[in-house]
Amino acid sequence: MSGYQTILVEPRGAVTLITLNRPKALNALNSQVLGELIEAFAAFDADDGQHCAVLTGSEKAFAAGADIKEMQDQGFARMYASNFFAGWERVTATRKPWIAAVAGYALGGGCEVAMMADFIIAADNAQFGQPEIKLGVTPGMGGSQRLTHAIGKAKAMEMCLTGRMMGAAEAERAGLVARVVPAAELLDEALKTAATIASMAPLAAIANKEMVNAAFETGLAQGILFERRLFHGLFGTEDQKEGMAAFVDKRKAEWTGR
Ligand code: CO8
């Protein structure tokens, strides 16, 4: 795939690898990056041959934040009128699963984009932070909410109010990341995990993602009902018949995505 200037997009079997590629700006997220990510995630979602994506950066920086140089001269009226950052909701609307593979700095918007992923796999050199307070602002792409959901009020509040960075080991203990791996193995591990997800029944993968996300957006009773209804719904798919028949027959399932 081509035509992108700030990201690289490569299919790796049934996994789409998307790499942030503004090395001189430590992958700072400007409007062009956002536009290209919206396009790349929409193309991934629409491609019947692709079932999981990995978003990564460089070994030094996943992304060092929203682009400060692009924002510095903005005023309230323009930010409000353009609903600046609202486009990220199109990235989070991606229905298929995707993983953030984070090495180096994931600061401000970089941390926020990593948290938009279904889960994060971190390199042992990863550094997470919401340092916006040092710029006289706050997180603006969901960080105050997603970080608090992920690690609880005490740590989220401390990070937002002091701007301190959290290393990979602490991030794993706090529940921000699913797993920490040596930096040199990050991409392989993330691609391997994505390939495992991509090998599952595609509709079941989407349904699992939707119901875990419902745990963040609804109360317990509603979430459990949502889970049960989606679970019932999967009994209308060919892949449920195939998956259970394959188990009983002691063979590998062949998914059709129907
Ligand atoms: N935006 C633009 N350019 C950046 C950014 C950024 N966020 N981060 C780094 N760069 C650029 C630097 O300006 C520098 O460019 P140049 O060579 O032209 O001077 C280049 O990348 C390399 O950076 P450094 O020389 O600073 O590299 P170091 O290794 O010395 O330091 C750091 C790395 C610690 C990551 C440092 O670059 C840094 O602190 N960056 C800024 C981190 C930050 O504050 N991020 C939060 C940004 S704000 C945000 O993400 C959300 C804002 C929400 C606002 C809500 C509005 C609605």
PDB file of C-alpha atoms and ligand atoms in Angstrom:
ATOM      1  CA  MET A   1       0.000   0.000   0.000  1.00  0.00           C
ATOM      2  CA  SER A   2       1.352   3.442  -0.790  1.00  0.00           C
ATOM      3  CA  GLY A   3       0.487   7.107  -0.823  1.00  0.00           C
ATOM      4  CA  TYR A   4       1.129   7.588   2.887  1.00  0.00           C
ATOM      5  CA  GLN A   5       3.856   9.997   3.968  1.00  0.00           C
ATOM      6  CA  THR A   6       3.817   9.739   7.742  1.00  0.00           C
ATOM      7  CA  ILE A   7       3.010   6.071   8.259  1.00  0.00           C
ATOM      8  CA  LEU A   8       4.031   2.767   6.685  1.00  0.00           C
ATOM      9  CA  VAL A   9       1.387   0.110   6.103  1.00  0.00           C
ATOM     10  CA  GLU A  10       2.349  -3.474   5.327  1.00  0.00           C
ATOM     11  CA  PRO A  11       0.197  -6.581   5.283  1.00  0.00           C
ATOM     12  CA  ARG A  12       1.940  -9.490   7.061  1.00  0.00           C
ATOM     13  CA  GLY A  13      -0.326 -12.413   6.225  1.00  0.00           C
ATOM     14  CA  ALA A  14      -3.666 -11.647   7.878  1.00  0.00           C
ATOM     15  CA  VAL A  15      -2.071  -8.966  10.088  1.00  0.00           C
ATOM     16  CA  THR A  16      -1.755  -5.318   9.054  1.00  0.00           C
ATOM     17  CA  LEU A  17       1.387  -3.669  10.408  1.00  0.00           C
ATOM     18  CA  ILE A  18       1.091   0.114  10.683  1.00  0.00           C
ATOM     19  CA  THR A  19       4.270   1.994  11.628  1.00  0.00           C
ATOM     20  CA  LEU A  20       4.331   5.655  12.633  1.00  0.00           C
ATOM     21  CA  ASN A  21       7.089   7.190  10.545  1.00  0.00           C
ATOM     22  CA  ARG A  22       8.030  10.763  11.448  1.00  0.00           C
ATOM     23  CA  PRO A  23      11.399   9.945  13.002  1.00  0.00           C
ATOM     24  CA  LYS A  24      12.678  13.528  13.055  1.00  0.00           C
ATOM     25  CA  ALA A  25       9.729  14.601  15.215  1.00  0.00           C
ATOM     26  CA  LEU A  26       9.734  11.432  17.370  1.00  0.00           C
ATOM     27  CA  ASN A  27       6.489  10.456  15.628  1.00  0.00           C
ATOM     28  CA  ALA A  28       4.618  13.524  16.909  1.00  0.00           C
ATOM     29  CA  LEU A  29       1.006  13.192  15.847  1.00  0.00           C
ATOM     30  CA  ASN A  30      -0.071  15.997  13.516  1.00  0.00           C
ATOM     31  CA  SER A  31      -3.210  16.282  11.375  1.00  0.00           C
ATOM     32  CA  GLN A  32      -1.565  14.450   8.504  1.00  0.00           C
ATOM     33  CA  VAL A  33      -0.712  11.461  10.707  1.00  0.00           C
ATOM     34  CA  LEU A  34      -4.283  11.403  11.997  1.00  0.00           C
ATOM     35  CA  GLY A  35      -5.721  11.590   8.457  1.00  0.00           C
ATOM     36  CA  GLU A  36      -3.487   8.763   7.289  1.00  0.00           C
ATOM     37  CA  LEU A  37      -4.241   6.606  10.324  1.00  0.00           C
ATOM     38  CA  ILE A  38      -7.987   7.094   9.808  1.00  0.00           C
ATOM     39  CA  GLU A  39      -7.566   5.929   6.207  1.00  0.00           C
ATOM     40  CA  ALA A  40      -5.308   2.992   7.101  1.00  0.00           C
ATOM     41  CA  PHE A  41      -7.544   1.703   9.900  1.00  0.00           C
ATOM     42  CA  ALA A  42     -10.641   2.055   7.701  1.00  0.00           C
ATOM     43  CA  ALA A  43      -8.910   0.086   4.923  1.00  0.00           C
ATOM     44  CA  PHE A  44      -7.853  -2.579   7.435  1.00  0.00           C
ATOM     45  CA  ASP A  45     -11.406  -2.854   8.776  1.00  0.00           C
ATOM     46  CA  ALA A  46     -12.814  -3.167   5.254  1.00  0.00           C
ATOM     47  CA  ASP A  47     -10.321  -5.811   4.074  1.00  0.00           C
ATOM     48  CA  ASP A  48     -11.797  -9.305   4.401  1.00  0.00           C
ATOM     49  CA  GLY A  49      -8.297 -10.821   4.341  1.00  0.00           C
ATOM     50  CA  GLN A  50      -7.038  -8.843   7.366  1.00  0.00           C
ATOM     51  CA  HIS A  51      -8.048  -9.802  10.890  1.00  0.00           C
ATOM     52  CA  CYS A  52      -5.758  -8.000  13.356  1.00  0.00           C
ATOM     53  CA  ALA A  53      -3.503  -4.928  13.204  1.00  0.00           C
ATOM     54  CA  VAL A  54      -0.383  -3.810  15.036  1.00  0.00           C
ATOM     55  CA  LEU A  55       0.410  -0.112  15.441  1.00  0.00           C
ATOM     56  CA  THR A  56       4.005   0.635  16.318  1.00  0.00           C
ATOM     57  CA  GLY A  57       6.607   3.398  16.221  1.00  0.00           C
ATOM     58  CA  SER A  58      10.393   3.337  16.451  1.00  0.00           C
ATOM     59  CA  GLU A  59      12.638   1.942  19.148  1.00  0.00           C
ATOM     60  CA  LYS A  60      13.138   5.479  20.516  1.00  0.00           C
ATOM     61  CA  ALA A  61       9.546   6.676  20.350  1.00  0.00           C
ATOM     62  CA  PHE A  62       6.137   5.172  19.814  1.00  0.00           C
ATOM     63  CA  ALA A  63       5.009   8.809  19.658  1.00  0.00           C
ATOM     64  CA  ALA A  64       6.179  11.801  21.709  1.00  0.00           C
ATOM     65  CA  GLY A  65       2.725  13.350  21.695  1.00  0.00           C
ATOM     66  CA  ALA A  66       0.419  15.494  19.664  1.00  0.00           C
ATOM     67  CA  ASP A  67       2.442  17.871  17.487  1.00  0.00           C
ATOM     68  CA  ILE A  68       3.164  20.823  19.754  1.00  0.00           C
ATOM     69  CA  LYS A  69       4.372  22.958  16.837  1.00  0.00           C
ATOM     70  CA  GLU A  70       1.040  22.469  15.050  1.00  0.00           C
ATOM     71  CA  MET A  71      -0.968  23.346  18.160  1.00  0.00           C
ATOM     72  CA  GLN A  72       0.949  26.243  19.636  1.00  0.00           C
ATOM     73  CA  ASP A  73      -0.734  29.033  17.670  1.00  0.00           C
ATOM     74  CA  GLN A  74      -4.266  27.642  17.818  1.00  0.00           C
ATOM     75  CA  GLY A  75      -6.991  29.619  19.594  1.00  0.00           C
ATOM     76  CA  PHE A  76     -10.103  28.424  21.357  1.00  0.00           C
ATOM     77  CA  ALA A  77     -12.525  29.292  18.556  1.00  0.00           C
ATOM     78  CA  ARG A  78     -10.583  27.331  15.942  1.00  0.00           C
ATOM     79  CA  MET A  79     -10.020  24.355  18.245  1.00  0.00           C
ATOM     80  CA  TYR A  80     -13.710  24.294  19.174  1.00  0.00           C
ATOM     81  CA  ALA A  81     -15.061  24.878  15.676  1.00  0.00           C
ATOM     82  CA  SER A  82     -12.869  22.177  14.141  1.00  0.00           C
ATOM     83  CA  ASN A  83     -13.543  19.875  17.119  1.00  0.00           C
ATOM     84  CA  PHE A  84      -9.770  19.327  17.158  1.00  0.00           C
ATOM     85  CA  PHE A  85      -8.837  15.698  17.917  1.00  0.00           C
ATOM     86  CA  ALA A  86     -12.399  14.407  17.342  1.00  0.00           C
ATOM     87  CA  GLY A  87     -11.076  12.515  14.315  1.00  0.00           C
ATOM     88  CA  TRP A  88      -9.423  10.047  16.698  1.00  0.00           C
ATOM     89  CA  GLU A  89     -12.892   8.668  17.363  1.00  0.00           C
ATOM     90  CA  ARG A  90     -12.753   7.272  13.832  1.00  0.00           C
ATOM     91  CA  VAL A  91      -9.637   5.322  14.792  1.00  0.00           C
ATOM     92  CA  THR A  92     -11.290   3.981  17.946  1.00  0.00           C
ATOM     93  CA  ALA A  93     -14.326   2.990  15.858  1.00  0.00           C
ATOM     94  CA  THR A  94     -12.203   0.255  14.233  1.00  0.00           C
ATOM     95  CA  ARG A  95     -14.158  -2.952  14.746  1.00  0.00           C
ATOM     96  CA  LYS A  96     -11.398  -5.508  14.290  1.00  0.00           C
ATOM     97  CA  PRO A  97      -8.825  -5.982  17.060  1.00  0.00           C
ATOM     98  CA  TRP A  98      -5.553  -4.063  17.046  1.00  0.00           C
ATOM     99  CA  ILE A  99      -2.538  -3.984  19.329  1.00  0.00           C
ATOM    100  CA  ALA A 100      -0.196  -1.109  20.160  1.00  0.00           C
ATOM    101  CA  ALA A 101       3.442  -2.277  20.229  1.00  0.00           C
ATOM    102  CA  VAL A 102       5.161   0.440  22.250  1.00  0.00           C
ATOM    103  CA  ALA A 103       8.894   1.070  22.553  1.00  0.00           C
ATOM    104  CA  GLY A 104      10.469   4.253  23.879  1.00  0.00           C
ATOM    105  CA  TYR A 105       8.396   7.366  24.532  1.00  0.00           C
ATOM    106  CA  ALA A 106       4.606   7.163  24.565  1.00  0.00           C
ATOM    107  CA  LEU A 107       3.874  10.625  25.853  1.00  0.00           C
ATOM    108  CA  GLY A 108       0.775  12.790  25.776  1.00  0.00           C
ATOM    109  CA  GLY A 109      -1.095  11.932  22.590  1.00  0.00           C
ATOM    110  CA  GLY A 110       1.318   9.012  22.108  1.00  0.00           C
ATOM    111  CA  CYS A 111       0.203   7.450  25.383  1.00  0.00           C
ATOM    112  CA  GLU A 112      -3.401   8.250  24.486  1.00  0.00           C
ATOM    113  CA  VAL A 113      -3.179   6.535  21.095  1.00  0.00           C
ATOM    114  CA  ALA A 114      -1.537   3.486  22.680  1.00  0.00           C
ATOM    115  CA  MET A 115      -4.466   3.327  25.104  1.00  0.00           C
ATOM    116  CA  MET A 116      -6.928   3.467  22.166  1.00  0.00           C
ATOM    117  CA  ALA A 117      -5.594   0.049  21.133  1.00  0.00           C
ATOM    118  CA  ASP A 118      -7.322  -3.087  22.383  1.00  0.00           C
ATOM    119  CA  PHE A 119      -4.214  -3.747  24.411  1.00  0.00           C
ATOM    120  CA  ILE A 120      -0.599  -2.666  24.646  1.00  0.00           C
ATOM    121  CA  ILE A 121       2.507  -4.827  24.433  1.00  0.00           C
ATOM    122  CA  ALA A 122       5.446  -2.798  25.724  1.00  0.00           C
ATOM    123  CA  ALA A 123       9.174  -3.032  25.171  1.00  0.00           C
ATOM    124  CA  ASP A 124      11.238  -2.913  28.351  1.00  0.00           C
ATOM    125  CA  ASN A 125      12.401   0.613  27.382  1.00  0.00           C
ATOM    126  CA  ALA A 126       8.851   2.013  27.058  1.00  0.00           C
ATOM    127  CA  GLN A 127       8.029   5.220  28.930  1.00  0.00           C
ATOM    128  CA  PHE A 128       4.415   6.296  29.337  1.00  0.00           C
ATOM    129  CA  GLY A 129       3.327   9.740  30.427  1.00  0.00           C
ATOM    130  CA  GLN A 130       0.742  12.504  30.209  1.00  0.00           C
ATOM    131  CA  PRO A 131       3.024  15.558  30.432  1.00  0.00           C
ATOM    132  CA  GLU A 132       0.507  18.050  28.985  1.00  0.00           C
ATOM    133  CA  ILE A 133       0.339  19.933  32.284  1.00  0.00           C
ATOM    134  CA  LYS A 134       3.916  21.045  31.617  1.00  0.00           C
ATOM    135  CA  LEU A 135       2.626  22.741  28.447  1.00  0.00           C
ATOM    136  CA  GLY A 136      -0.207  24.460  30.289  1.00  0.00           C
ATOM    137  CA  VAL A 137      -2.897  22.109  29.014  1.00  0.00           C
ATOM    138  CA  THR A 138      -4.428  18.700  29.715  1.00  0.00           C
ATOM    139  CA  PRO A 139      -4.745  15.433  27.813  1.00  0.00           C
ATOM    140  CA  GLY A 140      -7.137  15.988  24.897  1.00  0.00           C
ATOM    141  CA  MET A 141      -7.422  12.588  23.210  1.00  0.00           C
ATOM    142  CA  GLY A 142      -8.986  10.577  26.025  1.00  0.00           C
ATOM    143  CA  GLY A 143      -5.953  10.211  28.293  1.00  0.00           C
ATOM    144  CA  SER A 144      -7.518  11.427  31.525  1.00  0.00           C
ATOM    145  CA  GLN A 145     -10.335   8.911  31.062  1.00  0.00           C
ATOM    146  CA  ARG A 146      -8.570   5.859  29.629  1.00  0.00           C
ATOM    147  CA  LEU A 147      -5.585   6.154  31.958  1.00  0.00           C
ATOM    148  CA  THR A 148      -7.874   6.377  34.984  1.00  0.00           C
ATOM    149  CA  HIS A 149      -9.837   3.335  33.812  1.00  0.00           C
ATOM    150  CA  ALA A 150      -6.599   1.435  33.229  1.00  0.00           C
ATOM    151  CA  ILE A 151      -4.562   2.209  36.346  1.00  0.00           C
ATOM    152  CA  GLY A 152      -6.994   3.791  38.804  1.00  0.00           C
ATOM    153  CA  LYS A 153      -7.351   7.294  40.191  1.00  0.00           C
ATOM    154  CA  ALA A 154      -4.262   7.510  42.395  1.00  0.00           C
ATOM    155  CA  LYS A 155      -1.688   6.756  39.730  1.00  0.00           C
ATOM    156  CA  ALA A 156      -3.579   8.496  36.912  1.00  0.00           C
ATOM    157  CA  MET A 157      -3.981  11.643  38.978  1.00  0.00           C
ATOM    158  CA  GLU A 158      -0.321  11.620  39.981  1.00  0.00           C
ATOM    159  CA  MET A 159       0.785  11.180  36.370  1.00  0.00           C
ATOM    160  CA  CYS A 160      -1.500  13.911  34.992  1.00  0.00           C
ATOM    161  CA  LEU A 161      -0.658  16.378  37.767  1.00  0.00           C
ATOM    162  CA  THR A 162       3.103  15.860  37.805  1.00  0.00           C
ATOM    163  CA  GLY A 163       3.719  14.796  34.192  1.00  0.00           C
ATOM    164  CA  ARG A 164       6.055  12.071  35.410  1.00  0.00           C
ATOM    165  CA  MET A 165       6.851   9.138  33.156  1.00  0.00           C
ATOM    166  CA  MET A 166       6.035   5.557  34.065  1.00  0.00           C
ATOM    167  CA  GLY A 167       8.438   2.847  32.930  1.00  0.00           C
ATOM    168  CA  ALA A 168       7.428  -0.461  31.394  1.00  0.00           C
ATOM    169  CA  ALA A 169       7.722  -2.570  34.559  1.00  0.00           C
ATOM    170  CA  GLU A 170       5.523  -0.224  36.555  1.00  0.00           C
ATOM    171  CA  ALA A 171       3.081   0.021  33.642  1.00  0.00           C
ATOM    172  CA  GLU A 172       2.720  -3.753  33.651  1.00  0.00           C
ATOM    173  CA  ARG A 173       2.207  -3.880  37.426  1.00  0.00           C
ATOM    174  CA  ALA A 174      -0.365  -1.102  37.174  1.00  0.00           C
ATOM    175  CA  GLY A 175      -2.326  -2.876  34.431  1.00  0.00           C
ATOM    176  CA  LEU A 176      -1.622  -0.346  31.680  1.00  0.00           C
ATOM    177  CA  VAL A 177       0.075  -2.921  29.457  1.00  0.00           C
ATOM    178  CA  ALA A 178      -0.671  -6.570  28.845  1.00  0.00           C
ATOM    179  CA  ARG A 179       2.940  -7.693  28.682  1.00  0.00           C
ATOM    180  CA  VAL A 180       6.538  -6.395  28.653  1.00  0.00           C
ATOM    181  CA  VAL A 181       9.112  -7.937  26.326  1.00  0.00           C
ATOM    182  CA  PRO A 182      12.764  -7.123  25.526  1.00  0.00           C
ATOM    183  CA  ALA A 183      12.896  -4.204  23.071  1.00  0.00           C
ATOM    184  CA  ALA A 184      14.592  -6.314  20.398  1.00  0.00           C
ATOM    185  CA  GLU A 185      11.690  -8.781  20.443  1.00  0.00           C
ATOM    186  CA  LEU A 186       8.825  -6.284  20.543  1.00  0.00           C
ATOM    187  CA  LEU A 187       7.736  -6.395  16.933  1.00  0.00           C
ATOM    188  CA  ASP A 188       8.036 -10.177  16.624  1.00  0.00           C
ATOM    189  CA  GLU A 189       6.057 -10.714  19.810  1.00  0.00           C
ATOM    190  CA  ALA A 190       3.359  -8.249  18.789  1.00  0.00           C
ATOM    191  CA  LEU A 191       3.069  -9.753  15.295  1.00  0.00           C
ATOM    192  CA  LYS A 192       2.950 -13.266  16.754  1.00  0.00           C
ATOM    193  CA  THR A 193       0.184 -12.272  19.163  1.00  0.00           C
ATOM    194  CA  ALA A 194      -1.684 -10.519  16.355  1.00  0.00           C
ATOM    195  CA  ALA A 195      -1.341 -13.632  14.172  1.00  0.00           C
ATOM    196  CA  THR A 196      -2.876 -15.706  16.970  1.00  0.00           C
ATOM    197  CA  ILE A 197      -5.839 -13.333  17.134  1.00  0.00           C
ATOM    198  CA  ALA A 198      -6.079 -13.282  13.328  1.00  0.00           C
ATOM    199  CA  SER A 199      -6.330 -17.085  13.341  1.00  0.00           C
ATOM    200  CA  MET A 200      -9.540 -17.013  15.413  1.00  0.00           C
ATOM    201  CA  ALA A 201     -13.106 -16.901  14.090  1.00  0.00           C
ATOM    202  CA  PRO A 202     -13.349 -13.300  12.823  1.00  0.00           C
ATOM    203  CA  LEU A 203     -16.865 -12.579  14.082  1.00  0.00           C
ATOM    204  CA  ALA A 204     -16.048 -14.023  17.495  1.00  0.00           C
ATOM    205  CA  ALA A 205     -12.977 -11.757  17.647  1.00  0.00           C
ATOM    206  CA  ILE A 206     -15.098  -8.682  16.970  1.00  0.00           C
ATOM    207  CA  ALA A 207     -17.732  -9.825  19.476  1.00  0.00           C
ATOM    208  CA  ASN A 208     -15.105 -10.435  22.183  1.00  0.00           C
ATOM    209  CA  LYS A 209     -13.675  -6.958  21.574  1.00  0.00           C
ATOM    210  CA  GLU A 210     -17.131  -5.358  21.744  1.00  0.00           C
ATOM    211  CA  MET A 211     -18.023  -7.040  25.003  1.00  0.00           C
ATOM    212  CA  VAL A 212     -14.775  -6.305  26.827  1.00  0.00           C
ATOM    213  CA  ASN A 213     -15.158  -2.678  25.729  1.00  0.00           C
ATOM    214  CA  ALA A 214     -18.731  -2.692  27.058  1.00  0.00           C
ATOM    215  CA  ALA A 215     -17.259  -3.270  30.521  1.00  0.00           C
ATOM    216  CA  PHE A 216     -15.858   0.268  30.326  1.00  0.00           C
ATOM    217  CA  GLU A 217     -18.927   1.918  28.915  1.00  0.00           C
ATOM    218  CA  THR A 218     -21.880   0.351  30.754  1.00  0.00           C
ATOM    219  CA  GLY A 219     -22.859  -0.840  34.221  1.00  0.00           C
ATOM    220  CA  LEU A 220     -22.374  -4.486  35.255  1.00  0.00           C
ATOM    221  CA  ALA A 221     -25.962  -5.643  34.658  1.00  0.00           C
ATOM    222  CA  GLN A 222     -26.123  -4.025  31.207  1.00  0.00           C
ATOM    223  CA  GLY A 223     -22.673  -5.326  30.335  1.00  0.00           C
ATOM    224  CA  ILE A 224     -23.578  -8.877  31.278  1.00  0.00           C
ATOM    225  CA  LEU A 225     -26.798  -8.695  29.271  1.00  0.00           C
ATOM    226  CA  PHE A 226     -24.858  -7.305  26.275  1.00  0.00           C
ATOM    227  CA  GLU A 227     -22.373 -10.179  26.604  1.00  0.00           C
ATOM    228  CA  ARG A 228     -25.103 -12.803  26.793  1.00  0.00           C
ATOM    229  CA  ARG A 229     -26.979 -11.420  23.786  1.00  0.00           C
ATOM    230  CA  LEU A 230     -23.821 -11.300  21.655  1.00  0.00           C
ATOM    231  CA  PHE A 231     -22.972 -14.823  22.833  1.00  0.00           C
ATOM    232  CA  HIS A 232     -26.479 -15.984  21.773  1.00  0.00           C
ATOM    233  CA  GLY A 233     -26.033 -14.203  18.435  1.00  0.00           C
ATOM    234  CA  LEU A 234     -22.875 -16.131  17.606  1.00  0.00           C
ATOM    235  CA  PHE A 235     -24.991 -19.299  17.563  1.00  0.00           C
ATOM    236  CA  GLY A 236     -26.379 -17.937  14.300  1.00  0.00           C
ATOM    237  CA  THR A 237     -22.946 -18.095  12.640  1.00  0.00           C
ATOM    238  CA  GLU A 238     -21.320 -20.832  10.570  1.00  0.00           C
ATOM    239  CA  ASP A 239     -18.118 -20.401  12.551  1.00  0.00           C
ATOM    240  CA  GLN A 240     -19.823 -21.443  15.813  1.00  0.00           C
ATOM    241  CA  LYS A 241     -20.959 -24.696  14.131  1.00  0.00           C
ATOM    242  CA  GLU A 242     -17.496 -25.202  12.640  1.00  0.00           C
ATOM    243  CA  GLY A 243     -15.593 -24.351  15.850  1.00  0.00           C
ATOM    244  CA  MET A 244     -17.605 -26.731  18.015  1.00  0.00           C
ATOM    245  CA  ALA A 245     -17.646 -29.503  15.382  1.00  0.00           C
ATOM    246  CA  ALA A 246     -13.871 -29.192  14.991  1.00  0.00           C
ATOM    247  CA  PHE A 247     -13.415 -29.544  18.760  1.00  0.00           C
ATOM    248  CA  VAL A 248     -15.577 -32.666  18.856  1.00  0.00           C
ATOM    249  CA  ASP A 249     -13.874 -34.123  15.752  1.00  0.00           C
ATOM    250  CA  LYS A 250     -10.402 -33.294  17.180  1.00  0.00           C
ATOM    251  CA  ARG A 251      -9.369 -31.284  14.112  1.00  0.00           C
ATOM    252  CA  LYS A 252      -8.385 -27.665  13.345  1.00  0.00           C
ATOM    253  CA  ALA A 253     -11.311 -25.328  12.614  1.00  0.00           C
ATOM    254  CA  GLU A 254     -11.591 -23.737   9.171  1.00  0.00           C
ATOM    255  CA  TRP A 255     -13.152 -20.300   9.620  1.00  0.00           C
ATOM    256  CA  THR A 256     -15.268 -18.593   6.979  1.00  0.00           C
ATOM    257  CA  GLY A 257     -16.072 -15.389   8.843  1.00  0.00           C
ATOM    258  CA  ARG A 258     -19.776 -16.119   8.425  1.00  0.00           C
TER     259      ARG A 258
HETATM  260  N1  CO8 B   1       5.510  17.776  18.998  1.00  0.00           N
HETATM  261  C1  CO8 B   1       6.315  18.293  18.046  1.00  0.00           C
HETATM  262  N2  CO8 B   1       7.629  18.015  17.947  1.00  0.00           N
HETATM  263  C2  CO8 B   1       8.148  17.168  18.864  1.00  0.00           C
HETATM  264  C3  CO8 B   1       7.368  16.583  19.886  1.00  0.00           C
HETATM  265  C4  CO8 B   1       5.988  16.928  19.930  1.00  0.00           C
HETATM  266  N3  CO8 B   1       5.165  16.401  20.840  1.00  0.00           N
HETATM  267  N4  CO8 B   1       8.168  15.817  20.636  1.00  0.00           N
HETATM  268  C5  CO8 B   1       9.410  15.884  20.101  1.00  0.00           C
HETATM  269  N5  CO8 B   1       9.391  16.692  19.031  1.00  0.00           N
HETATM  270  C6  CO8 B   1      10.516  17.055  18.170  1.00  0.00           C
HETATM  271  C7  CO8 B   1      11.443  18.036  18.866  1.00  0.00           C
HETATM  272  O1  CO8 B   1      10.955  19.357  18.762  1.00  0.00           O
HETATM  273  C8  CO8 B   1      12.730  17.815  18.091  1.00  0.00           C
HETATM  274  O2  CO8 B   1      12.615  18.503  16.862  1.00  0.00           O
HETATM  275  P1  CO8 B   1      13.860  19.461  16.368  1.00  0.00           P
HETATM  276  O3  CO8 B   1      14.979  18.492  16.141  1.00  0.00           O
HETATM  277  O4  CO8 B   1      13.315  20.081  15.114  1.00  0.00           O
HETATM  278  O5  CO8 B   1      14.119  20.399  17.476  1.00  0.00           O
HETATM  279  C9  CO8 B   1      12.684  16.320  17.784  1.00  0.00           C
HETATM  280  O6  CO8 B   1      11.321  15.933  17.914  1.00  0.00           O
HETATM  281  C10 CO8 B   1      13.508  15.479  18.732  1.00  0.00           C
HETATM  282  O7  CO8 B   1      13.110  15.793  20.050  1.00  0.00           O
HETATM  283  P2  CO8 B   1      14.130  16.164  21.224  1.00  0.00           P
HETATM  284  O8  CO8 B   1      15.330  16.849  20.658  1.00  0.00           O
HETATM  285  O9  CO8 B   1      13.356  16.903  22.294  1.00  0.00           O
HETATM  286  O10 CO8 B   1      14.526  14.703  21.729  1.00  0.00           O
HETATM  287  P3  CO8 B   1      15.047  14.285  23.178  1.00  0.00           P
HETATM  288  O11 CO8 B   1      15.502  12.871  23.022  1.00  0.00           O
HETATM  289  O12 CO8 B   1      15.986  15.301  23.707  1.00  0.00           O
HETATM  290  O13 CO8 B   1      13.731  14.324  24.121  1.00  0.00           O
HETATM  291  C11 CO8 B   1      11.407  13.931  24.673  1.00  0.00           C
HETATM  292  C12 CO8 B   1      12.680  13.432  23.917  1.00  0.00           C
HETATM  293  C13 CO8 B   1      11.641  13.843  26.182  1.00  0.00           C
HETATM  294  C14 CO8 B   1      10.271  12.980  24.295  1.00  0.00           C
HETATM  295  C15 CO8 B   1      11.090  15.362  24.278  1.00  0.00           C
HETATM  296  O14 CO8 B   1      11.082  15.459  22.853  1.00  0.00           O
HETATM  297  C16 CO8 B   1       9.750  15.864  24.772  1.00  0.00           C
HETATM  298  O15 CO8 B   1       9.585  16.181  25.931  1.00  0.00           O
HETATM  299  N6  CO8 B   1       8.733  15.961  23.856  1.00  0.00           N
HETATM  300  C17 CO8 B   1       7.446  16.489  24.159  1.00  0.00           C
HETATM  301  C18 CO8 B   1       6.630  15.522  24.955  1.00  0.00           C
HETATM  302  C19 CO8 B   1       5.279  16.121  25.259  1.00  0.00           C
HETATM  303  O16 CO8 B   1       5.124  17.096  25.952  1.00  0.00           O
HETATM  304  N7  CO8 B   1       4.220  15.486  24.732  1.00  0.00           N
HETATM  305  C20 CO8 B   1       2.890  15.919  24.956  1.00  0.00           C
HETATM  306  C21 CO8 B   1       2.469  16.790  23.823  1.00  0.00           C
HETATM  307  S1  CO8 B   1       0.854  17.475  24.077  1.00  0.00           S
HETATM  308  C22 CO8 B   1      -0.193  16.194  23.699  1.00  0.00           C
HETATM  309  O17 CO8 B   1       0.211  15.171  23.258  1.00  0.00           O
HETATM  310  C23 CO8 B   1      -1.667  16.273  23.907  1.00  0.00           C
HETATM  311  C24 CO8 B   1      -2.056  17.650  24.037  1.00  0.00           C
HETATM  312  C25 CO8 B   1      -3.514  17.687  24.304  1.00  0.00           C
HETATM  313  C26 CO8 B   1      -3.893  19.115  24.166  1.00  0.00           C
HETATM  314  C27 CO8 B   1      -5.348  19.213  24.154  1.00  0.00           C
HETATM  315  C28 CO8 B   1      -5.751  20.241  23.124  1.00  0.00           C
HETATM  316  C29 CO8 B   1      -7.196  20.100  22.742  1.00  0.00           C
END
